């Protein structure tokens, strides 16, 4: 089980473990600062007595050097623990003034309790002549960690809480298209579009993450006012419905030419994806070729609707203005596909190769995939990836399943590899996936 899987399947235990790791780290910081202050910075003050004071007597501090060292190290330890637990352990979004005040009260209580316990330890060590730097470190570590018994529940359920309504309003659904949001006939249902609208109105946004080019995304989806972002060509491009292109990663020209030459050594049907448009070789653009290269009949309407043909296909890469974001290659022979895949991986380590059909390869720049595309979109748009849930069906969805921090939903028609990492198996792509997601968010 991966760390991501463990953290999602055992979220409460994972919080407790992170909290205790934080205790150890900040205790080490506290002790390190204390020892540096005591034996280096304030060494000359360690023999200067403090005036009689009830609080200092309770704390067991009699000399100025010990007081200064204690105040600085304790402050450093508690501030570090507060910040780490707020940002990393609990991902708290509660008002910082509220949590800071309560944490300050808890810290004072812990200091008083720790001081009392420290006095007991100190008396014991003094009586048995055990006072030295090593025993002081051990004693301080034990004393610091005793309050964890009540500190964790206090922080988890009172001080560092998450306000669910705020998390809910930041929720995002990242959905694949083919085999997921689109039906088997590659159309989008009215029910799905209406569910996207209703989800948007309660604060749950939908973004598209697809292997298709931008041009291939159905117009009803591309023009939907409730969908703002599109990660297309497996992450090679990112488009904002309002602002236009946000990111683009074309393959280097000479690399593209060399790959094209290798692909032509095999019996292949090659497509160029450029600036969100799929281009086909005019000489192979026919029903006979589509059948020969085993293109699924359900996808043929999309082929005729979205592809643009080139009469100079074999020479197009010589055009300096032509930018290629992705090769989509269909193979007649599966053995050739595997051989070509292995060869490309060996000769072009800076390229990324994935698949979304049983007989195709999709070739992009290294590091370009749906997962990195989703991450890049979140960086650009300010979306918190921890609140992004993912929905998909094929192998090229694995990367964005692993990138998204929310729940992972595989449709019932998904491949086994995707189902194995999903948090939940849901309805098929022909049963209105977004309606299911609407039910999930309204539970």
Coordinates of C-alpha atoms in Angstrom, one line a residue:
X1 CA 0.0 0.0 0.0
X2 CA 1.4 3.4 -1.0
X3 CA 1.7 6.3 1.5
X4 CA -1.1 8.1 -0.5
X5 CA -3.4 5.1 -0.2
X6 CA -2.6 4.7 3.5
X7 CA -3.3 8.4 4.2
X8 CA -6.6 8.2 2.4
X9 CA -7.8 4.9 3.9
X10 CA -6.7 5.7 7.4
X11 CA -6.9 9.5 7.5
X12 CA -7.4 9.8 11.3
X13 CA -4.5 7.5 12.1
X14 CA -2.4 9.4 9.5
X15 CA -3.2 12.7 11.3
X16 CA -2.2 11.2 14.6
X17 CA 1.1 10.0 13.2
X18 CA 1.8 13.4 11.6
X19 CA 1.0 15.1 14.9
X20 CA 3.5 12.9 16.8
X21 CA 6.1 13.3 14.1
X22 CA 5.6 17.1 14.6
X23 CA 6.0 16.6 18.4
X24 CA 9.3 14.8 17.9
X25 CA 10.6 17.4 15.4
X26 CA 9.6 20.5 17.4
X27 CA 10.9 18.9 20.6
X28 CA 14.2 18.4 19.0
X29 CA 14.1 22.0 17.9
X30 CA 13.2 23.2 21.4
X31 CA 16.0 21.2 22.9
X32 CA 18.6 22.3 20.4
X33 CA 17.7 25.9 20.8
X34 CA 17.7 25.5 24.6
X35 CA 21.1 23.9 24.7
X36 CA 22.6 26.6 22.4
X37 CA 21.1 29.4 24.4
X38 CA 22.1 27.9 27.7
X39 CA 25.6 26.8 27.0
X40 CA 26.6 29.4 24.4
X41 CA 24.6 32.5 24.1
X42 CA 23.6 33.0 27.8
X43 CA 26.4 31.0 29.4
X44 CA 27.7 34.0 31.4
X45 CA 24.2 34.5 32.9
X46 CA 23.8 31.0 34.2
X47 CA 25.2 31.9 37.6
X48 CA 23.2 35.2 38.0
X49 CA 20.3 34.6 40.4
X50 CA 16.8 35.8 39.8
X51 CA 14.7 37.5 42.4
X52 CA 12.2 35.4 44.4
X53 CA 9.1 35.0 42.4
X54 CA 6.2 32.5 42.8
X55 CA 5.9 31.7 39.0
X56 CA 9.7 31.3 38.7
X57 CA 9.7 29.0 41.7
X58 CA 6.9 27.0 40.1
X59 CA 8.9 26.8 36.9
X60 CA 11.9 25.8 38.9
X61 CA 14.1 28.5 37.3
X62 CA 16.6 30.2 39.6
X63 CA 19.1 31.8 37.3
X64 CA 18.8 34.4 34.4
X65 CA 20.6 32.2 31.8
X66 CA 18.1 29.4 32.4
X67 CA 15.1 31.8 32.2
X68 CA 16.2 33.4 28.9
X69 CA 17.0 30.0 27.3
X70 CA 13.7 28.5 28.5
X71 CA 11.6 31.4 27.1
X72 CA 13.3 31.4 23.7
X73 CA 13.4 27.7 23.2
X74 CA 9.8 27.1 24.4
X75 CA 8.5 29.9 22.2
X76 CA 10.4 28.5 19.1
X77 CA 9.1 25.0 19.8
X78 CA 5.4 26.0 20.3
X79 CA 5.3 28.4 17.3
X80 CA 6.9 25.7 15.0
X81 CA 4.4 23.1 16.3
X82 CA 1.4 25.4 15.7
X83 CA 2.4 26.3 12.2
X84 CA 3.2 22.7 11.1
X85 CA 0.0 21.3 12.6
X86 CA -2.1 24.0 11.1
X87 CA -0.7 23.7 7.6
X88 CA 0.4 20.1 7.3
X89 CA -1.2 17.9 10.0
X90 CA -4.8 19.2 10.1
X91 CA -5.0 21.5 7.1
X92 CA -7.0 23.8 9.3
X93 CA -9.0 26.6 7.7
X94 CA -10.5 28.0 10.9
X95 CA -10.0 31.7 11.7
X96 CA -6.3 32.0 12.7
X97 CA -7.1 34.5 15.5
X98 CA -9.5 31.9 17.1
X99 CA -7.0 29.1 16.8
X100 CA -4.0 31.3 18.0
X101 CA -5.8 32.4 21.1
X102 CA -6.9 28.9 22.1
X103 CA -3.5 27.5 21.3
X104 CA -1.8 30.2 23.5
X105 CA -4.1 29.2 26.4
X106 CA -3.2 25.5 25.8
X107 CA 0.5 26.3 25.6
X108 CA 0.4 28.2 28.9
X109 CA -1.4 25.2 30.5
X110 CA 1.2 22.8 29.1
X111 CA 4.0 25.0 30.3
X112 CA 2.6 25.0 33.8
X113 CA 2.1 21.3 33.8
X114 CA 5.4 20.6 32.2
X115 CA 7.1 22.9 34.8
X116 CA 5.6 21.0 37.7
X117 CA 6.7 17.7 36.1
X118 CA 10.1 19.3 35.4
X119 CA 10.4 20.3 39.0
X120 CA 9.8 16.7 40.1
X121 CA 12.4 15.5 37.5
X122 CA 14.8 18.3 38.6
X123 CA 14.6 17.5 42.2
X124 CA 15.2 13.8 41.5
X125 CA 18.2 14.5 39.4
X126 CA 19.7 17.0 41.9
X127 CA 19.1 14.5 44.7
X128 CA 20.9 11.8 42.8
X129 CA 23.6 14.0 41.3
X130 CA 22.4 13.3 37.8
X131 CA 22.5 16.9 36.4
X132 CA 24.5 17.0 33.1
X133 CA 23.7 18.0 29.5
X134 CA 22.8 14.4 28.5
X135 CA 20.3 13.8 31.3
X136 CA 18.9 17.3 30.9
X137 CA 18.2 16.6 27.2
X138 CA 16.5 13.3 28.0
X139 CA 14.4 14.8 30.8
X140 CA 13.4 17.8 28.7
X141 CA 12.3 15.5 25.9
X142 CA 10.2 13.4 28.2
X143 CA 8.6 16.4 29.9
X144 CA 7.8 18.0 26.5
X145 CA 6.0 15.0 25.2
X146 CA 3.8 14.1 28.2
X147 CA 1.2 16.8 27.3
X148 CA 0.6 15.0 24.0
X149 CA -1.9 12.9 25.8
X150 CA -4.4 15.8 25.9
X151 CA -2.9 18.2 23.3
X152 CA -3.8 16.0 20.3
X153 CA -7.6 15.8 20.9
X154 CA -7.6 19.5 21.9
X155 CA -6.0 20.5 18.7
X156 CA -7.8 18.0 16.5
X157 CA -11.3 18.7 17.6
X158 CA -11.2 22.3 19.0
X159 CA -8.3 24.4 17.9
X160 CA -7.2 23.2 14.5
X161 CA -10.5 22.3 13.0
X162 CA -11.6 22.3 9.3
X163 CA -14.7 24.2 8.4
X164 CA -16.5 21.8 6.0
X165 CA -18.4 24.4 4.3
X166 CA -15.2 26.1 3.1
X167 CA -13.7 22.9 1.9
X168 CA -16.9 22.1 0.0
X169 CA -16.9 25.4 -1.8
X170 CA -13.4 24.7 -3.1
X171 CA -14.3 21.2 -4.4
X172 CA -13.4 20.4 -8.1
X173 CA -14.2 17.4 -10.2
X174 CA -11.5 16.6 -12.8
X175 CA -13.2 14.4 -15.4
X176 CA -11.9 12.4 -18.4
X177 CA -14.0 12.5 -21.6
X178 CA -14.0 9.3 -23.7
X179 CA -15.4 6.4 -21.7
X180 CA -16.2 8.7 -18.8
X181 CA -18.2 11.9 -19.3
X182 CA -19.0 10.9 -22.9
X183 CA -21.3 8.0 -23.7
X184 CA -20.1 5.1 -25.7
X185 CA -21.3 6.9 -28.9
X186 CA -18.9 9.7 -27.9
X187 CA -21.8 12.2 -27.2
X188 CA -22.5 14.0 -24.0
X189 CA -25.9 13.6 -22.4
X190 CA -28.2 16.4 -21.5
X191 CA -28.4 14.9 -18.0
X192 CA -24.6 15.2 -17.5
X193 CA -24.5 18.8 -18.7
X194 CA -27.4 19.7 -16.4
X195 CA -25.7 18.0 -13.5
X196 CA -22.5 20.0 -14.2
X197 CA -24.6 23.2 -14.0
X198 CA -26.3 22.2 -10.7
X199 CA -22.9 21.2 -9.2
X200 CA -21.4 24.5 -10.1
X201 CA -24.2 26.4 -8.4
X202 CA -23.5 24.6 -5.1
X203 CA -19.8 25.4 -5.5
X204 CA -18.4 22.2 -7.1
X205 CA -16.6 23.1 -10.3
X206 CA -15.9 20.7 -13.2
X207 CA -12.7 20.7 -15.3
X208 CA -11.9 18.5 -18.2
X209 CA -8.7 16.4 -18.4
X210 CA -8.5 14.5 -21.7
X211 CA -6.3 12.9 -24.3
X212 CA -8.3 14.6 -27.0
X213 CA -7.2 17.7 -28.7
X214 CA -9.0 20.9 -27.7
X215 CA -10.7 20.9 -31.1
X216 CA -12.1 17.4 -30.5
X217 CA -13.8 18.3 -27.2
X218 CA -17.6 18.5 -28.0
X219 CA -18.8 22.0 -28.5
X220 CA -21.5 21.6 -25.8
X221 CA -18.7 21.0 -23.3
X222 CA -16.2 23.5 -24.7
X223 CA -18.8 26.2 -24.7
X224 CA -20.4 25.3 -21.4
X225 CA -20.3 28.3 -19.1
X226 CA -20.0 26.1 -16.0
X227 CA -16.7 24.5 -17.2
X228 CA -13.8 26.9 -17.2
X229 CA -10.7 24.8 -17.8
X230 CA -9.5 22.1 -20.2
X231 CA -6.4 20.0 -19.9
X232 CA -6.0 18.5 -23.4
X233 CA -3.7 16.3 -25.5
X234 CA -2.8 14.4 -22.3
X235 CA -1.5 17.6 -20.6
X236 CA 0.4 19.1 -23.5
X237 CA -2.0 22.0 -23.6
X238 CA -4.2 23.9 -21.1
X239 CA -7.0 26.2 -22.1
X240 CA -9.2 28.6 -20.2
X241 CA -12.6 29.1 -21.7
X242 CA -12.3 32.8 -20.8
X243 CA -8.6 33.6 -21.2
X244 CA -7.6 31.2 -24.0
X245 CA -4.3 29.2 -24.0
X246 CA -2.6 29.0 -20.6
X247 CA 0.1 26.5 -21.3
X248 CA 1.6 24.6 -24.3
X249 CA 4.4 22.0 -24.6
X250 CA 5.4 21.1 -28.2
X251 CA 7.9 18.4 -29.0
X252 CA 11.3 19.6 -30.2
X253 CA 11.3 19.7 -34.0
X254 CA 14.3 17.3 -34.7
X255 CA 13.0 14.8 -32.1
X256 CA 9.6 14.8 -33.8
X257 CA 11.1 14.1 -37.2
X258 CA 13.2 11.2 -35.8
X259 CA 10.1 9.7 -34.1
X260 CA 8.1 10.1 -37.3
X261 CA 10.7 8.3 -39.3
X262 CA 10.6 5.3 -36.8
X263 CA 6.8 5.2 -36.8
X264 CA 6.8 5.0 -40.6
X265 CA 8.9 1.8 -40.4
X266 CA 5.8 0.1 -39.0
X267 CA 2.3 -0.4 -40.4
X268 CA 0.8 2.6 -38.7
X269 CA -1.9 5.3 -38.9
X270 CA -0.3 8.5 -37.6
X271 CA -2.1 11.6 -36.3
X272 CA -0.4 14.9 -35.5
X273 CA -1.9 17.0 -32.7
X274 CA -1.0 20.6 -33.1
X275 CA -2.4 23.6 -31.1
X276 CA -5.4 21.5 -30.1
X277 CA -6.2 20.3 -33.6
X278 CA -5.8 16.7 -34.9
X279 CA -4.4 16.3 -38.4
X280 CA -4.5 13.1 -40.5
X281 CA -2.8 12.0 -43.7
X282 CA -5.2 12.7 -46.6
X283 CA -4.0 9.6 -48.4
X284 CA -5.1 7.4 -45.5
X285 CA -8.3 9.2 -44.6
X286 CA -10.9 6.7 -45.7
X287 CA -13.3 4.1 -44.4
X288 CA -11.0 1.4 -45.7
X289 CA -8.1 2.7 -43.7
X290 CA -10.2 3.2 -40.6
X291 CA -11.3 -0.4 -40.7
X292 CA -7.8 -1.7 -41.5
X293 CA -6.4 0.1 -38.5
X294 CA -9.2 -1.1 -36.3
X295 CA -10.6 2.2 -35.3
X296 CA -13.8 1.6 -33.3
X297 CA -17.0 2.1 -35.2
X298 CA -18.4 4.3 -32.4
X299 CA -15.5 6.7 -32.9
X300 CA -15.9 7.1 -36.7
X301 CA -18.4 10.0 -36.4
X302 CA -15.8 11.8 -34.3
X303 CA -13.1 11.1 -36.9
X304 CA -15.1 12.6 -39.7
X305 CA -16.2 15.6 -37.5
X306 CA -13.0 16.7 -35.9
X307 CA -10.0 15.6 -38.1
X308 CA -8.4 17.9 -40.6
X309 CA -6.5 16.3 -43.5
X310 CA -3.1 17.3 -44.9
X311 CA -2.0 16.5 -48.5
X312 CA 1.6 17.1 -47.5
X313 CA 1.4 15.1 -44.3
X314 CA 4.8 13.4 -44.6
X315 CA 6.5 16.8 -45.1
X316 CA 4.6 18.9 -42.6
X317 CA 7.2 18.5 -39.9
X318 CA 9.6 20.3 -42.1
X319 CA 7.5 23.5 -41.7
X320 CA 9.2 25.6 -39.0
X321 CA 5.9 27.1 -38.0
X322 CA 4.2 23.7 -37.4
X323 CA 4.3 22.8 -33.6
X324 CA 3.5 19.3 -32.6
X325 CA 2.2 18.6 -29.1
X326 CA 1.4 14.8 -29.5
X327 CA 1.6 11.8 -31.8
X328 CA -1.4 9.6 -31.8
X329 CA -0.4 6.3 -33.5
X330 CA -2.7 3.3 -34.3
X331 CA -1.1 0.0 -35.1
X332 CA -2.4 -2.8 -37.3
X333 CA -0.1 -5.4 -35.7
X334 CA 0.1 -5.6 -31.8
X335 CA 3.5 -7.1 -31.9
X336 CA 4.8 -4.2 -33.9
X337 CA 3.1 -1.9 -31.4
X338 CA 5.0 -3.5 -28.5
X339 CA 8.3 -3.5 -30.4
X340 CA 7.9 0.2 -31.4
X341 CA 7.0 1.1 -27.9
X342 CA 10.1 -0.5 -26.5
X343 CA 12.3 1.1 -29.1
X344 CA 10.9 4.6 -28.6
X345 CA 11.3 4.3 -24.8
X346 CA 15.0 3.3 -25.3
X347 CA 15.9 5.8 -28.0
X348 CA 13.9 8.8 -26.6
X349 CA 14.1 8.9 -22.8
X350 CA 12.9 12.5 -22.9
X351 CA 9.5 11.5 -24.3
X352 CA 6.4 10.3 -22.5
X353 CA 4.4 7.4 -24.0
X354 CA 1.0 6.3 -22.9
X355 CA -2.1 4.6 -24.3
X356 CA -5.9 5.1 -24.2
X357 CA -6.9 2.4 -26.7
X358 CA -5.8 -1.3 -27.1
X359 CA -3.9 -0.6 -30.3
X360 CA -2.6 3.0 -30.0
X361 CA 0.4 4.9 -28.6
X362 CA 0.3 8.5 -27.5
X363 CA 3.7 10.2 -27.6
X364 CA 4.5 13.6 -25.8
X365 CA 7.3 15.4 -24.1
X366 CA 8.7 13.7 -21.0
X367 CA 6.8 14.8 -18.0
X368 CA 3.8 15.7 -20.1
X369 CA 0.8 13.6 -19.0
X370 CA -2.6 14.2 -17.5
X371 CA -1.2 14.3 -14.0
X372 CA 1.4 17.0 -14.7
X373 CA -1.2 18.9 -16.7
X374 CA -3.6 18.9 -13.8
X375 CA -0.8 20.1 -11.5
X376 CA 0.2 22.8 -13.9
X377 CA -3.5 24.0 -14.2
X378 CA -3.8 24.1 -10.4
X379 CA -0.6 26.2 -10.1
X380 CA -1.8 28.6 -12.8
X381 CA -5.4 28.9 -11.6
X382 CA -4.9 28.8 -7.9
X383 CA -7.0 25.6 -7.5
X384 CA -6.1 23.6 -4.4
X385 CA -5.2 20.1 -5.8
X386 CA -6.1 18.6 -2.5
X387 CA -9.8 19.3 -3.2
X388 CA -9.8 17.9 -6.7
X389 CA -11.6 14.5 -7.2
X390 CA -10.9 12.5 -10.3
X391 CA -13.1 10.5 -12.6
X392 CA -11.8 8.3 -15.4
X393 CA -11.6 5.0 -17.2
X394 CA -8.3 4.3 -19.0
X395 CA -4.5 3.8 -18.4
X396 CA -3.7 7.4 -19.3
X397 CA -5.9 8.5 -16.4
X398 CA -3.6 6.9 -13.8
X399 CA -1.3 9.9 -13.7
X400 CA -4.0 12.4 -12.9
X401 CA -5.6 9.9 -10.4
X402 CA -2.3 9.9 -8.6
X403 CA -1.9 13.7 -8.8
X404 CA -5.4 14.7 -7.5
X405 CA -5.7 14.9 -3.8
X406 CA -9.4 14.1 -3.5
X407 CA -11.3 10.9 -4.0
X408 CA -10.7 8.8 -7.1
X409 CA -13.7 7.4 -9.0
X410 CA -13.3 4.8 -11.7
X411 CA -16.3 4.1 -13.9
X412 CA -17.5 0.5 -14.1
X413 CA -16.2 0.2 -17.7
X414 CA -12.7 1.3 -16.6
X415 CA -9.6 -0.7 -17.1
X416 CA -8.4 -3.0 -14.3
X417 CA -5.3 -0.9 -13.7
X418 CA -7.4 2.2 -12.9
X419 CA -9.9 0.3 -10.8
X420 CA -7.1 -1.0 -8.7
X421 CA -6.1 2.5 -7.5
X422 CA -9.6 4.0 -7.3
X423 CA -11.3 4.7 -4.0
X424 CA -14.7 3.8 -5.5
X425 CA -16.1 2.1 -8.6
X426 CA -19.2 4.0 -9.9
X427 CA -21.7 3.7 -12.7
X428 CA -20.7 3.3 -16.4
X429 CA -20.1 6.1 -18.8
X430 CA -23.6 5.4 -20.3
X431 CA -25.3 6.1 -17.0
X432 CA -24.7 9.8 -16.5
X433 CA -21.5 10.0 -14.5
X434 CA -22.0 13.6 -13.4
X435 CA -25.4 12.7 -12.0
X436 CA -23.7 10.2 -9.8
X437 CA -21.2 12.8 -8.7
X438 CA -24.0 15.2 -7.9
X439 CA -25.5 12.6 -5.6
X440 CA -22.1 12.0 -4.0
X441 CA -21.6 15.8 -3.2
X442 CA -25.2 16.1 -1.9
X443 CA -24.9 13.2 0.6

